[in-house]
CSV table of C-alpha atoms and ligand atoms in Angstrom, one decimal:
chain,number,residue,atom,x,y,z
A,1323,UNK,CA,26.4,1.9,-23.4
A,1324,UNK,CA,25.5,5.4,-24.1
A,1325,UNK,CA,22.5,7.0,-22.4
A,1326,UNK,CA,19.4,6.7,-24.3
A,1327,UNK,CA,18.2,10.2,-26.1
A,1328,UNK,CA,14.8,9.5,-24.8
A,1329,UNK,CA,14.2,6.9,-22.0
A,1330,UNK,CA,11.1,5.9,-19.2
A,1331,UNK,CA,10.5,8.6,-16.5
A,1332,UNK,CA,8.6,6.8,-13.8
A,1333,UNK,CA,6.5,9.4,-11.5
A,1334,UNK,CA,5.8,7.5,-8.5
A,1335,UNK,CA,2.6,8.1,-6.3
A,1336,UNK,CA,0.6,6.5,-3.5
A,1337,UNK,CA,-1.1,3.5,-4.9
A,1338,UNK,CA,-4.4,4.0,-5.4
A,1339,UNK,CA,-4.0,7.9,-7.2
A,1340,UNK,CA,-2.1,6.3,-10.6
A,1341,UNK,CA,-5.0,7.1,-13.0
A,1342,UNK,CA,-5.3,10.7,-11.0
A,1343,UNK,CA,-1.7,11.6,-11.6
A,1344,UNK,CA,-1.8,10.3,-15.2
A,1345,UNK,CA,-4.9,12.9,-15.7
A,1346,UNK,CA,-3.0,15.1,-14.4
A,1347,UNK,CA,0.6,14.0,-16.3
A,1348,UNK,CA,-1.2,14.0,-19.4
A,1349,UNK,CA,-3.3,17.4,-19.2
A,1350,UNK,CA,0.7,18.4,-18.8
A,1351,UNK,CA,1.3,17.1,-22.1
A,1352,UNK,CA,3.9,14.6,-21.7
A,1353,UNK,CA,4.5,11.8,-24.0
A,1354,UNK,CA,3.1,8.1,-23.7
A,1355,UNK,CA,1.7,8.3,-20.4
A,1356,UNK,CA,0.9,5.1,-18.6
A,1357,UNK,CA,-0.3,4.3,-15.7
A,1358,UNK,CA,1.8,1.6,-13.6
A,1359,UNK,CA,1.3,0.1,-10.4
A,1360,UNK,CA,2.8,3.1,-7.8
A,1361,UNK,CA,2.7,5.6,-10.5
A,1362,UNK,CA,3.0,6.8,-14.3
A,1363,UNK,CA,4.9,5.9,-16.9
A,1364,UNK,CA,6.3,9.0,-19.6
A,1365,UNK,CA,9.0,9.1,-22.3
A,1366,UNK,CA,11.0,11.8,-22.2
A,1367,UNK,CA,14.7,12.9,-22.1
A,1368,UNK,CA,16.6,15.2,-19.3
A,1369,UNK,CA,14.5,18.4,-19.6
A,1370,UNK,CA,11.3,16.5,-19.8
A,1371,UNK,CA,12.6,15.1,-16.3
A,1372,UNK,CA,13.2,18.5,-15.2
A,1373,UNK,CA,9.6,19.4,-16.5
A,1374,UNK,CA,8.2,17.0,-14.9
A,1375,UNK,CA,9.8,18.3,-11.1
A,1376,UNK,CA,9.1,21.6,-11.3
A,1377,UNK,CA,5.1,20.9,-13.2
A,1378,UNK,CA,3.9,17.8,-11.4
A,1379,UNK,CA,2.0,18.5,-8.9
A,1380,UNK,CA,0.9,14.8,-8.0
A,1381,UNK,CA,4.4,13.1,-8.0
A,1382,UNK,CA,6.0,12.1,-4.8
A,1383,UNK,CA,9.7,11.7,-6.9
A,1384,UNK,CA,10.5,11.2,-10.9
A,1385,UNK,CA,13.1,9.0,-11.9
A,1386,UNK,CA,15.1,9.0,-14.9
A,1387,UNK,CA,15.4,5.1,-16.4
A,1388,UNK,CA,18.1,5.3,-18.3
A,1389,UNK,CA,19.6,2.3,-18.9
A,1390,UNK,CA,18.9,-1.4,-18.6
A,1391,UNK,CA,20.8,-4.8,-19.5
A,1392,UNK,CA,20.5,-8.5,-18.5
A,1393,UNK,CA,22.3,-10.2,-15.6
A,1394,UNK,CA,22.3,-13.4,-14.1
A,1395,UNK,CA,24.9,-13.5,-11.5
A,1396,UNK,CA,26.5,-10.7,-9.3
A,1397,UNK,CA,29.5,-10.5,-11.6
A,1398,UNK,CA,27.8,-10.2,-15.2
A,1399,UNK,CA,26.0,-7.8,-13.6
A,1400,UNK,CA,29.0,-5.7,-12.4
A,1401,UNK,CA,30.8,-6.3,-15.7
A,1402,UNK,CA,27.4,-5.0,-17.5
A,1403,UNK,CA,27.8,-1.9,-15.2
A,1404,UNK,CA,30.9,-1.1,-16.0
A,1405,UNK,CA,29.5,-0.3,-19.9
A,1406,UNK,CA,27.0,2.3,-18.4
A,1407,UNK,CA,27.9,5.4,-19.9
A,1408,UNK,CA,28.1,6.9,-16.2
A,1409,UNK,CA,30.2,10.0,-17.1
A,1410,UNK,CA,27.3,11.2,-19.4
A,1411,UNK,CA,25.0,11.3,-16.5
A,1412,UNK,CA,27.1,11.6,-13.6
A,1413,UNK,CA,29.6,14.1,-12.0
A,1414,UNK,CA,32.9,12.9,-10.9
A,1415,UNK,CA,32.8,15.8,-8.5
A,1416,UNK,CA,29.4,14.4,-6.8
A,1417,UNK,CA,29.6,11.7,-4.4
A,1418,UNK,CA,26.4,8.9,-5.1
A,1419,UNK,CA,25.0,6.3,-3.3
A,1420,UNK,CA,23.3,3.4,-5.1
A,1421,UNK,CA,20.3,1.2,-3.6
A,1422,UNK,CA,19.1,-1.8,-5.1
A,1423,UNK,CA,15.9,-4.4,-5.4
A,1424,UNK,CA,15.8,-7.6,-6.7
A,1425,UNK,CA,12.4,-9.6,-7.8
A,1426,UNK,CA,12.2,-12.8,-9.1
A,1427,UNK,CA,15.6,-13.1,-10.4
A,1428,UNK,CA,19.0,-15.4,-10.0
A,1429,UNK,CA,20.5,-12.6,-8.4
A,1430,UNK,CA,18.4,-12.1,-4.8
A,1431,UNK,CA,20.7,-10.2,-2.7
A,1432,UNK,CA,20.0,-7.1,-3.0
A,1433,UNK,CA,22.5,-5.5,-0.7
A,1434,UNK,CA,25.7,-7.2,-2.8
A,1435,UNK,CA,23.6,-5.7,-6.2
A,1436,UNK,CA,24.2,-2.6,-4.9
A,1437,UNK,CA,28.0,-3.1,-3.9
A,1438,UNK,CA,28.8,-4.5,-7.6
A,1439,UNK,CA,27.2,-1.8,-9.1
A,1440,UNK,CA,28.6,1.1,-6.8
A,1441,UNK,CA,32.6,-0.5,-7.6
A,1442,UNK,CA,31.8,-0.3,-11.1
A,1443,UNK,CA,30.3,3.7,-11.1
A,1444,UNK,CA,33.6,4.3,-8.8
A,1445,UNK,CA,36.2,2.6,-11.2
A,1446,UNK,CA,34.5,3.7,-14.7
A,1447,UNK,CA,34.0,7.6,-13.1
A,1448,UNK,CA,36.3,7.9,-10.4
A,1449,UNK,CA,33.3,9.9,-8.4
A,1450,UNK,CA,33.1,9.2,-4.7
A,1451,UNK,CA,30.6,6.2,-3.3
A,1452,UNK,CA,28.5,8.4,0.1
A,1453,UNK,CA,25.7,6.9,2.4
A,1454,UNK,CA,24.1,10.5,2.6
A,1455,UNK,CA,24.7,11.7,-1.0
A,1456,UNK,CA,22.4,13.7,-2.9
A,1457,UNK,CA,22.3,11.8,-5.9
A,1458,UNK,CA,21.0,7.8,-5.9
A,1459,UNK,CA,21.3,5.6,-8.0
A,1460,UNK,CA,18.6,2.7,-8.4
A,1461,UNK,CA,19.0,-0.5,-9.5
A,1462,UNK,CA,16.1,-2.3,-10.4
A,1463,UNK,CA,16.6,-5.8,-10.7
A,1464,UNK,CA,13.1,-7.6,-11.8
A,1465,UNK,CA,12.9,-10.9,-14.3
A,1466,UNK,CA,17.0,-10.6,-14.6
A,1467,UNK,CA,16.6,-7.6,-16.2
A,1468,UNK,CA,18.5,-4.7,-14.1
A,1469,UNK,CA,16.7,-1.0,-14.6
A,1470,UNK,CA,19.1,1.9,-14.0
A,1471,UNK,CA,17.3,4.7,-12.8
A,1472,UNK,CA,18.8,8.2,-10.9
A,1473,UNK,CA,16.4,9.9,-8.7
A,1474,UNK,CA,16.2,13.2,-10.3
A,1475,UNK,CA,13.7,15.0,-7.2
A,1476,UNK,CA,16.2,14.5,-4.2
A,1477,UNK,CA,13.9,15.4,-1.0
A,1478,UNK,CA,9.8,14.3,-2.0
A,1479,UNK,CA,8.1,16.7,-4.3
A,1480,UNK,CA,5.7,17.3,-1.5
A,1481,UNK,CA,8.3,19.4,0.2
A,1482,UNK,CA,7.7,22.4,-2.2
A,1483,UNK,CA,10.1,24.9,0.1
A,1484,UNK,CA,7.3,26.5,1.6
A,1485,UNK,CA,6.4,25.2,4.6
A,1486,UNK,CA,7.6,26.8,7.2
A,1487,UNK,CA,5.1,25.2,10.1
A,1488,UNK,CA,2.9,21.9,9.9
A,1489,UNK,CA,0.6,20.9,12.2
A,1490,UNK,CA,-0.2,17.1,13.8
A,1491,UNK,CA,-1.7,15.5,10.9
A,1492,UNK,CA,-0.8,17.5,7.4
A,1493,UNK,CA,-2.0,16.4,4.2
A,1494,UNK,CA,0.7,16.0,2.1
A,1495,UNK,CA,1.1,18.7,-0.6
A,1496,UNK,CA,1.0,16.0,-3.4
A,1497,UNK,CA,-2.0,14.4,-2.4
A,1498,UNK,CA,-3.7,17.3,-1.8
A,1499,UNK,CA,-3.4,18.5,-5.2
A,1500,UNK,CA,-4.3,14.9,-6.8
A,1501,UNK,CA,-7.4,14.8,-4.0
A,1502,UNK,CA,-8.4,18.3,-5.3
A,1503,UNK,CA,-8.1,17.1,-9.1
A,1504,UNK,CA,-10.4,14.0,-8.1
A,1505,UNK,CA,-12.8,16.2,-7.0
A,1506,UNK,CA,-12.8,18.4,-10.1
A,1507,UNK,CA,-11.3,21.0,-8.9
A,1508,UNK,CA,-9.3,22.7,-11.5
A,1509,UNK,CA,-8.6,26.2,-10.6
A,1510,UNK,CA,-11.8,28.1,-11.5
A,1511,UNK,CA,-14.5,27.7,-8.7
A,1512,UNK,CA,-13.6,29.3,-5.0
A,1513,UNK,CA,-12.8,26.5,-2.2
A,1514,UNK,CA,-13.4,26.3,1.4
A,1515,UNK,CA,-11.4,23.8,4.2
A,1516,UNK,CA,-13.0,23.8,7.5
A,1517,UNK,CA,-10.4,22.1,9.4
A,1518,UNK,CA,-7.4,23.2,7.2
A,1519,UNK,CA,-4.5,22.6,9.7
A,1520,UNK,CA,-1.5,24.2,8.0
A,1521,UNK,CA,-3.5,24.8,4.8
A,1522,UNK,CA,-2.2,22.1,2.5
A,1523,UNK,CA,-5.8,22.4,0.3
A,1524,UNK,CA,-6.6,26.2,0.3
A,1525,UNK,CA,-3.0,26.9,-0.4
A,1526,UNK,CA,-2.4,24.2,-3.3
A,1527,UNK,CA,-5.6,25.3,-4.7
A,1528,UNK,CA,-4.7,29.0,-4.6
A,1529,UNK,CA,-1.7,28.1,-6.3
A,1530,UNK,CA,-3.3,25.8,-9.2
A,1531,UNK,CA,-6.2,28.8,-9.8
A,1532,UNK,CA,-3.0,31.3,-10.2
A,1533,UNK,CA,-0.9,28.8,-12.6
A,1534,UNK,CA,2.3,28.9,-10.4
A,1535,UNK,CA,4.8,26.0,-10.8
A,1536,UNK,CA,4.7,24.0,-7.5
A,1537,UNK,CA,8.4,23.2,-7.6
A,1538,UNK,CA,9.2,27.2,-8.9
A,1539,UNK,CA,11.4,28.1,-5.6
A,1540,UNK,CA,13.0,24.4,-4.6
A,1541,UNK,CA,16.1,22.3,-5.4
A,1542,UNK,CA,16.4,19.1,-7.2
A,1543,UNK,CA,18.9,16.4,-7.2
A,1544,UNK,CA,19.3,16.8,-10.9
A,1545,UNK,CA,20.9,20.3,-10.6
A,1546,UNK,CA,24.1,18.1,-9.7
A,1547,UNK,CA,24.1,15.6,-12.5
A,1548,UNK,CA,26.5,16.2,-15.7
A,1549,UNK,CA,23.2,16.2,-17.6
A,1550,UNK,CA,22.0,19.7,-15.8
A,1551,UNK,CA,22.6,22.9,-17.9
A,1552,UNK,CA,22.0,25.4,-16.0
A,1553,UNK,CA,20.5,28.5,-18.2
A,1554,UNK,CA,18.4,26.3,-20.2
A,1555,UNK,CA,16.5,25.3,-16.1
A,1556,UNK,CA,16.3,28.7,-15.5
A,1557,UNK,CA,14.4,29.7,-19.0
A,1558,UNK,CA,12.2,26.8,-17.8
A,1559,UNK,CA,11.8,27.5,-14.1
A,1560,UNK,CA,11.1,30.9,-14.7
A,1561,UNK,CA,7.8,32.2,-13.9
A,1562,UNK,CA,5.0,32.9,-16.5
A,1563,UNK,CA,2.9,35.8,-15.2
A,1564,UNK,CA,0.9,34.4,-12.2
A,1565,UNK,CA,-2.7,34.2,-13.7
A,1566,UNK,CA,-5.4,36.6,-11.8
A,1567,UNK,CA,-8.1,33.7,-10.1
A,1568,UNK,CA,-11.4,35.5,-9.8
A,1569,UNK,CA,-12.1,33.0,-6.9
A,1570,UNK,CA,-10.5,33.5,-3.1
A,1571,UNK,CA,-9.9,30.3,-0.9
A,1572,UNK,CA,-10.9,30.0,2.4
A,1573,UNK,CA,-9.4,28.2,5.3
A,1574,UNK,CA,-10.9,28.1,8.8
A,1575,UNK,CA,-9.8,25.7,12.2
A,1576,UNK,CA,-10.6,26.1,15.8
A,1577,UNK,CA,-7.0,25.9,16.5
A,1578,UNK,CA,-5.3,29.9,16.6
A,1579,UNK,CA,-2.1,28.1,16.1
A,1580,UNK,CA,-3.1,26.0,13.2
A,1581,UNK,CA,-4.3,29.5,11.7
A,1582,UNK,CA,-0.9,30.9,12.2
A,1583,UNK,CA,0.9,28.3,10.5
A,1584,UNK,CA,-1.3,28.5,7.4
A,1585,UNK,CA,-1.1,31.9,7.0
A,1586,UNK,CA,2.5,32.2,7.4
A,1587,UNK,CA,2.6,29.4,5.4
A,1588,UNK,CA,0.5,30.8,2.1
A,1589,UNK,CA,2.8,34.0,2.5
A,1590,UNK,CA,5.9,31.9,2.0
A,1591,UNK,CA,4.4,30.4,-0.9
A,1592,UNK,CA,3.2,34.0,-2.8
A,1593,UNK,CA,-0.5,33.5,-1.9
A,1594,UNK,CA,-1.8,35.2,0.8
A,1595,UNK,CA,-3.8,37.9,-1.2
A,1596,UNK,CA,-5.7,34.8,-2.5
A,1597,UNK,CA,-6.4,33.2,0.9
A,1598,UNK,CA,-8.3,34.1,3.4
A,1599,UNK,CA,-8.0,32.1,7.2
A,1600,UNK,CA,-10.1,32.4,10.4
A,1601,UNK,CA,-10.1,30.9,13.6
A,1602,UNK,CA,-13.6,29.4,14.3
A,1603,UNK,CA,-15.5,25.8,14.7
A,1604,UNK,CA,-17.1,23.8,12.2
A,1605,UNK,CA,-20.3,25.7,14.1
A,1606,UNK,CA,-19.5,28.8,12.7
A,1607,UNK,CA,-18.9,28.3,9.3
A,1608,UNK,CA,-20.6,29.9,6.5
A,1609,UNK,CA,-20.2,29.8,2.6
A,1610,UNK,CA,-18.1,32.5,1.6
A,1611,UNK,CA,-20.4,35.5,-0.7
A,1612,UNK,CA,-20.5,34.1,-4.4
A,1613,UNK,CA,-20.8,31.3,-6.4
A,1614,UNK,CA,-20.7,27.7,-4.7
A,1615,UNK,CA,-17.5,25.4,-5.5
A,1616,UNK,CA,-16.0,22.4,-3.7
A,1617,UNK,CA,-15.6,22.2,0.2
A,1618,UNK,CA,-12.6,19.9,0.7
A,1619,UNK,CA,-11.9,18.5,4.1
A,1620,UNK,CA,-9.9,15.9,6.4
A,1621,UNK,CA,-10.7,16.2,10.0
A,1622,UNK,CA,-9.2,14.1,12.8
A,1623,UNK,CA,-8.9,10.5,12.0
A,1624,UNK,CA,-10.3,7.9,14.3
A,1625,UNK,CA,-8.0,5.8,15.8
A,1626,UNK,CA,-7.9,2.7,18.1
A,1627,UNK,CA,-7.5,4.7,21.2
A,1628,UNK,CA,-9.0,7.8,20.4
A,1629,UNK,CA,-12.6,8.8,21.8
A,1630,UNK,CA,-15.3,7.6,19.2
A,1631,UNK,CA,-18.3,9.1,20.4
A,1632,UNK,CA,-16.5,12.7,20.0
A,1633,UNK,CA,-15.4,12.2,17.0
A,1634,UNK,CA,-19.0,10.8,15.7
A,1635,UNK,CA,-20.5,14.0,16.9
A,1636,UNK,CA,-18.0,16.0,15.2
A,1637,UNK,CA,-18.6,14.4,12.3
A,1638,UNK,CA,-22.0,14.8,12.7
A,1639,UNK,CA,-22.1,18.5,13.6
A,1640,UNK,CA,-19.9,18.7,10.1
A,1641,UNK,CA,-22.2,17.2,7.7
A,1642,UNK,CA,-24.9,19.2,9.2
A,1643,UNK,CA,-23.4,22.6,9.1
A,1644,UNK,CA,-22.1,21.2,5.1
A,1645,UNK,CA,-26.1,20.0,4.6
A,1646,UNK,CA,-27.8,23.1,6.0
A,1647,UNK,CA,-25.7,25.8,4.6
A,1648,UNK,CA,-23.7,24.8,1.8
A,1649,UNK,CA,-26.3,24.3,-1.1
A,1650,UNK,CA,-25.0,23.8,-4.4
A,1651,UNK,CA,-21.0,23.3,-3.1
A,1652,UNK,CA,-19.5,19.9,-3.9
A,1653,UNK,CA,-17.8,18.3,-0.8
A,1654,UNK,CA,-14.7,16.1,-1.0
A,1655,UNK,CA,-13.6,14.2,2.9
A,1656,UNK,CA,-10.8,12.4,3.1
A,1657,UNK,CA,-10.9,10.2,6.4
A,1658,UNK,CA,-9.8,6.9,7.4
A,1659,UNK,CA,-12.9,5.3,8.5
A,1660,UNK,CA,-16.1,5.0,6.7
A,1661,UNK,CA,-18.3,4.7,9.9
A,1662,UNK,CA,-17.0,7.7,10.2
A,1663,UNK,CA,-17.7,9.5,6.9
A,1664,UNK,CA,-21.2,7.9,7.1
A,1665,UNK,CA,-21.3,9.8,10.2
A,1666,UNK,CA,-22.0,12.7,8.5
A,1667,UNK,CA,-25.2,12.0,6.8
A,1668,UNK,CA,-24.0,13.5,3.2
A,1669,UNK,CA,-25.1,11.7,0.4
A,1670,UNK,CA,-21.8,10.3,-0.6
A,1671,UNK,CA,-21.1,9.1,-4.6
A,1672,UNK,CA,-19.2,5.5,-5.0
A,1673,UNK,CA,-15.7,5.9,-3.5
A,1674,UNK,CA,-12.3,4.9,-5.2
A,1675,UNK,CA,-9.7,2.7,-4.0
A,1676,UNK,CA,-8.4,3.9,-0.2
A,1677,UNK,CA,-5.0,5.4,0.0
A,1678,UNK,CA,-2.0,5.2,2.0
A,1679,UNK,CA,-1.1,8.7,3.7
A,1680,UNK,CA,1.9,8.7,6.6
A,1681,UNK,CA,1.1,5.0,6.8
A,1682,UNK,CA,-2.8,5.7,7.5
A,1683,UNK,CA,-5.1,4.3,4.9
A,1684,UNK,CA,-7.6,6.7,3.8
A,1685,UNK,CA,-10.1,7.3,1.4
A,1686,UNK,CA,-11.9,10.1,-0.3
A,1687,UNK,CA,-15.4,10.6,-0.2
A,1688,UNK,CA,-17.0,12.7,-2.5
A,1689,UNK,CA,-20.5,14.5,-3.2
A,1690,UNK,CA,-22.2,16.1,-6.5
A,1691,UNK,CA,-23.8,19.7,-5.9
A,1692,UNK,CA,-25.4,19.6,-2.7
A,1693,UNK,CA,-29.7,20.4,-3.4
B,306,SAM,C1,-6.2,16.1,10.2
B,306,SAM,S1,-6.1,17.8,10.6
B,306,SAM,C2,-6.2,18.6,9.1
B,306,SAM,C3,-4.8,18.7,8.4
B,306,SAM,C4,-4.8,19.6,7.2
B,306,SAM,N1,-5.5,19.1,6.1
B,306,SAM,C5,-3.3,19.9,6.8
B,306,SAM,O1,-2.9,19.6,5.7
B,306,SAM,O2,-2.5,20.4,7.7
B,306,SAM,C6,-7.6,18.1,11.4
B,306,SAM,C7,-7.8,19.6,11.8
B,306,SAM,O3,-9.2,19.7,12.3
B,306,SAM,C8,-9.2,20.7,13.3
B,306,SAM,N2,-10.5,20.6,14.1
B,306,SAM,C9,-10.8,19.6,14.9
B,306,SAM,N3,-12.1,19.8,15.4
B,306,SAM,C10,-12.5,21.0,14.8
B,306,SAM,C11,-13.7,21.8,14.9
B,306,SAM,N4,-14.8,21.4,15.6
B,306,SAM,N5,-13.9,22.9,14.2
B,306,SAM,C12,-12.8,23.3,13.4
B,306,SAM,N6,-11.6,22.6,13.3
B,306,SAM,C13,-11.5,21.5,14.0
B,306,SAM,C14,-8.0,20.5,14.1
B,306,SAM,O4,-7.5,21.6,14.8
B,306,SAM,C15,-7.0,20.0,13.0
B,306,SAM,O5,-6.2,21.1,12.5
């Protein structure tokens, strides 16, 4: 079975921000976008899998589906593997590692799917079978239907290859951006975090407003698949002339360490001249000279143990300072806990479906212009 010119790339996400990435997925112009339960749907071949790595900002991985056949039982499935046109797509040089699910299907165990189909990719290729290899395999196995699928991102896209430093509770870079997108954000108005940690939002915001690729300096797993040309990634990878925001962004925390990190780590990423941090409270924050924009924010999440009358006063104090001196800014809070969010007195809109975040479920809640 020869690989499919063009096949399904899957861009997984956090349930809950599928029809966010596919604004974002199709604003990137790929083809057929849809949006499916943990993520988006495109059609593309190999490069449009590279594309969508080094573009996306919202995707946690992209995986290349690339070929799929019926099985009932373990060995009609291993027999079907063995007509997988592995050597197109994989090195012999590369060790893999396959995992695989099974759903409603004769075949249940998901551990011996995996086996079948590893023996088959070894005796058709002749590449070596590794439990910490760079490149997986996926065997999806829903309905008797088996979906092939190589993970083309390797480490999650949220690792950009900047970070040097993160502090207790990061936002994920990913998130971040597709938070950002859900509040409008789009590159042209300035934005201000008031409890930016190490920076996730000022620093993916600097970089959407300056049109640099968010996977521009990191390495994928595809760059080891027999599918990879290597000249034709780097005409892609390589850097259109960072666009000139007229906006700066704006990070403040009362932590000096949490200021460190984020400025060290906007250098790393090629934005510091766009960012601006400063070590103060939620007390002492002003709006920045200019034009208003969006104020996007996740302070400390309640928790079971922590101290709730703190962190209602903190919350409190916020929405005041956001109320009192922040007229015509849009404010965006992501927190896990709506007492607390209506702690803040702001006139929040409707919010959207909560989302999981390092296994904390949280939700954003957003405001028009304040009056
Ligand atoms: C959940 S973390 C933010 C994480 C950040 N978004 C990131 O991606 O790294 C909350 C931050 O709020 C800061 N913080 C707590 N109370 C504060 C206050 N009163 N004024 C300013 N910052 C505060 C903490 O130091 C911490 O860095």
């Amino acid at each position: 079975m020869a690989p499919a010119d063009h096949f399904e790339i899957f861009l997984a996400t956090a349930p809950g921000l599928e029809a966010v990435l596919r604004e974002e997925v199709v604003a990137l112009r790929f083809r057929a976008a849809k949006q499916v339960p943990g993520g988006v749907t495109v059609n593309g071949n190999w490069r449009d899998a590279w594309r969508a790595n080094l573009e996306v900002r919202g995707a946690n991985k992209v995986l290349a589906r690339f070929a799929a056949f019926r099985a009932f039982h373990l060995t009609e499935l291993e027999k079907r593997a063995h007509h997988v046109a592995w050597g197109e797509v994989l090195r012999r040089d590369v060790p893999f590692r396959v995992e695989a699910t099974c759903r409603g299907s004769k075949i249940y165990h998901s551990g011996a799917a995996a086996q079948r189909i590893e023996k088959a990719i070894r005796e058709e290729l002749g590449a070596p079978a590794s439990e910490d290899a760079a490149i997986t395999v996926m065997a999806r196995i829903e309905s008797d239907l088996c979906t092939i699928s190589i993970d083309t991102s390797g480490e999650l896209l949220h690792k950009r290859g900047f970070k040097v430093a993160v502090g207790k509770a990061p936002m994920r870079e990913t998130m971040a951006a597709l938070f950002l997108r859900q509040c409008g954000y789009d590159g042209g108005e300035p934005v201000v975090d008031p409890m930016c940690g190490s920076g996730s939002f000022v620093i993916e915001a600097a970089e959407i407003a300056a049109g640099l690729k968010p996977g521009r300096e990191r390495h994928f797993a595809f760059e080891h698949l027999a599918t990879f040309d290597a000249a034709a990634w780097e005409d892609m990878r390589r850097a259109a002339p960072a666009a000139k925001p007229a906006f700066r962004f704006y990070g403040s925390d009362r932590d000096a360490g949490a200021i460190e990190m984020s400025r060290a780590n906007a250098a790393r990423a090629g934005v510091a001249a766009l960012a601006e941090f400063r070590q103060h409270a939620i007390s002492d924050l002003s709006p920045p000279a200019g034009p208003p924009g969006l104020v996007i924010v996740n302070p400390p999440y309640g928790d079971r143990i922590g101290d709730k009358k703190r962190l209602e006063a903190l919350y409190r104090a916020l929405g005041e300072t956001l109320c009192t001196r922040f007229a015509g800014w849009r404010i965006g809070l992501i927190t896990n806990e709506a007492w607390l969010a209506k702690a803040t007195g702001l006139p929040f809109l409707p919010t959207t479906a909560p989302v999981a975040n390092g296994g904390i479920r949280v939700t954003l809640w957003r405001t028009a212009a304040l009056t």
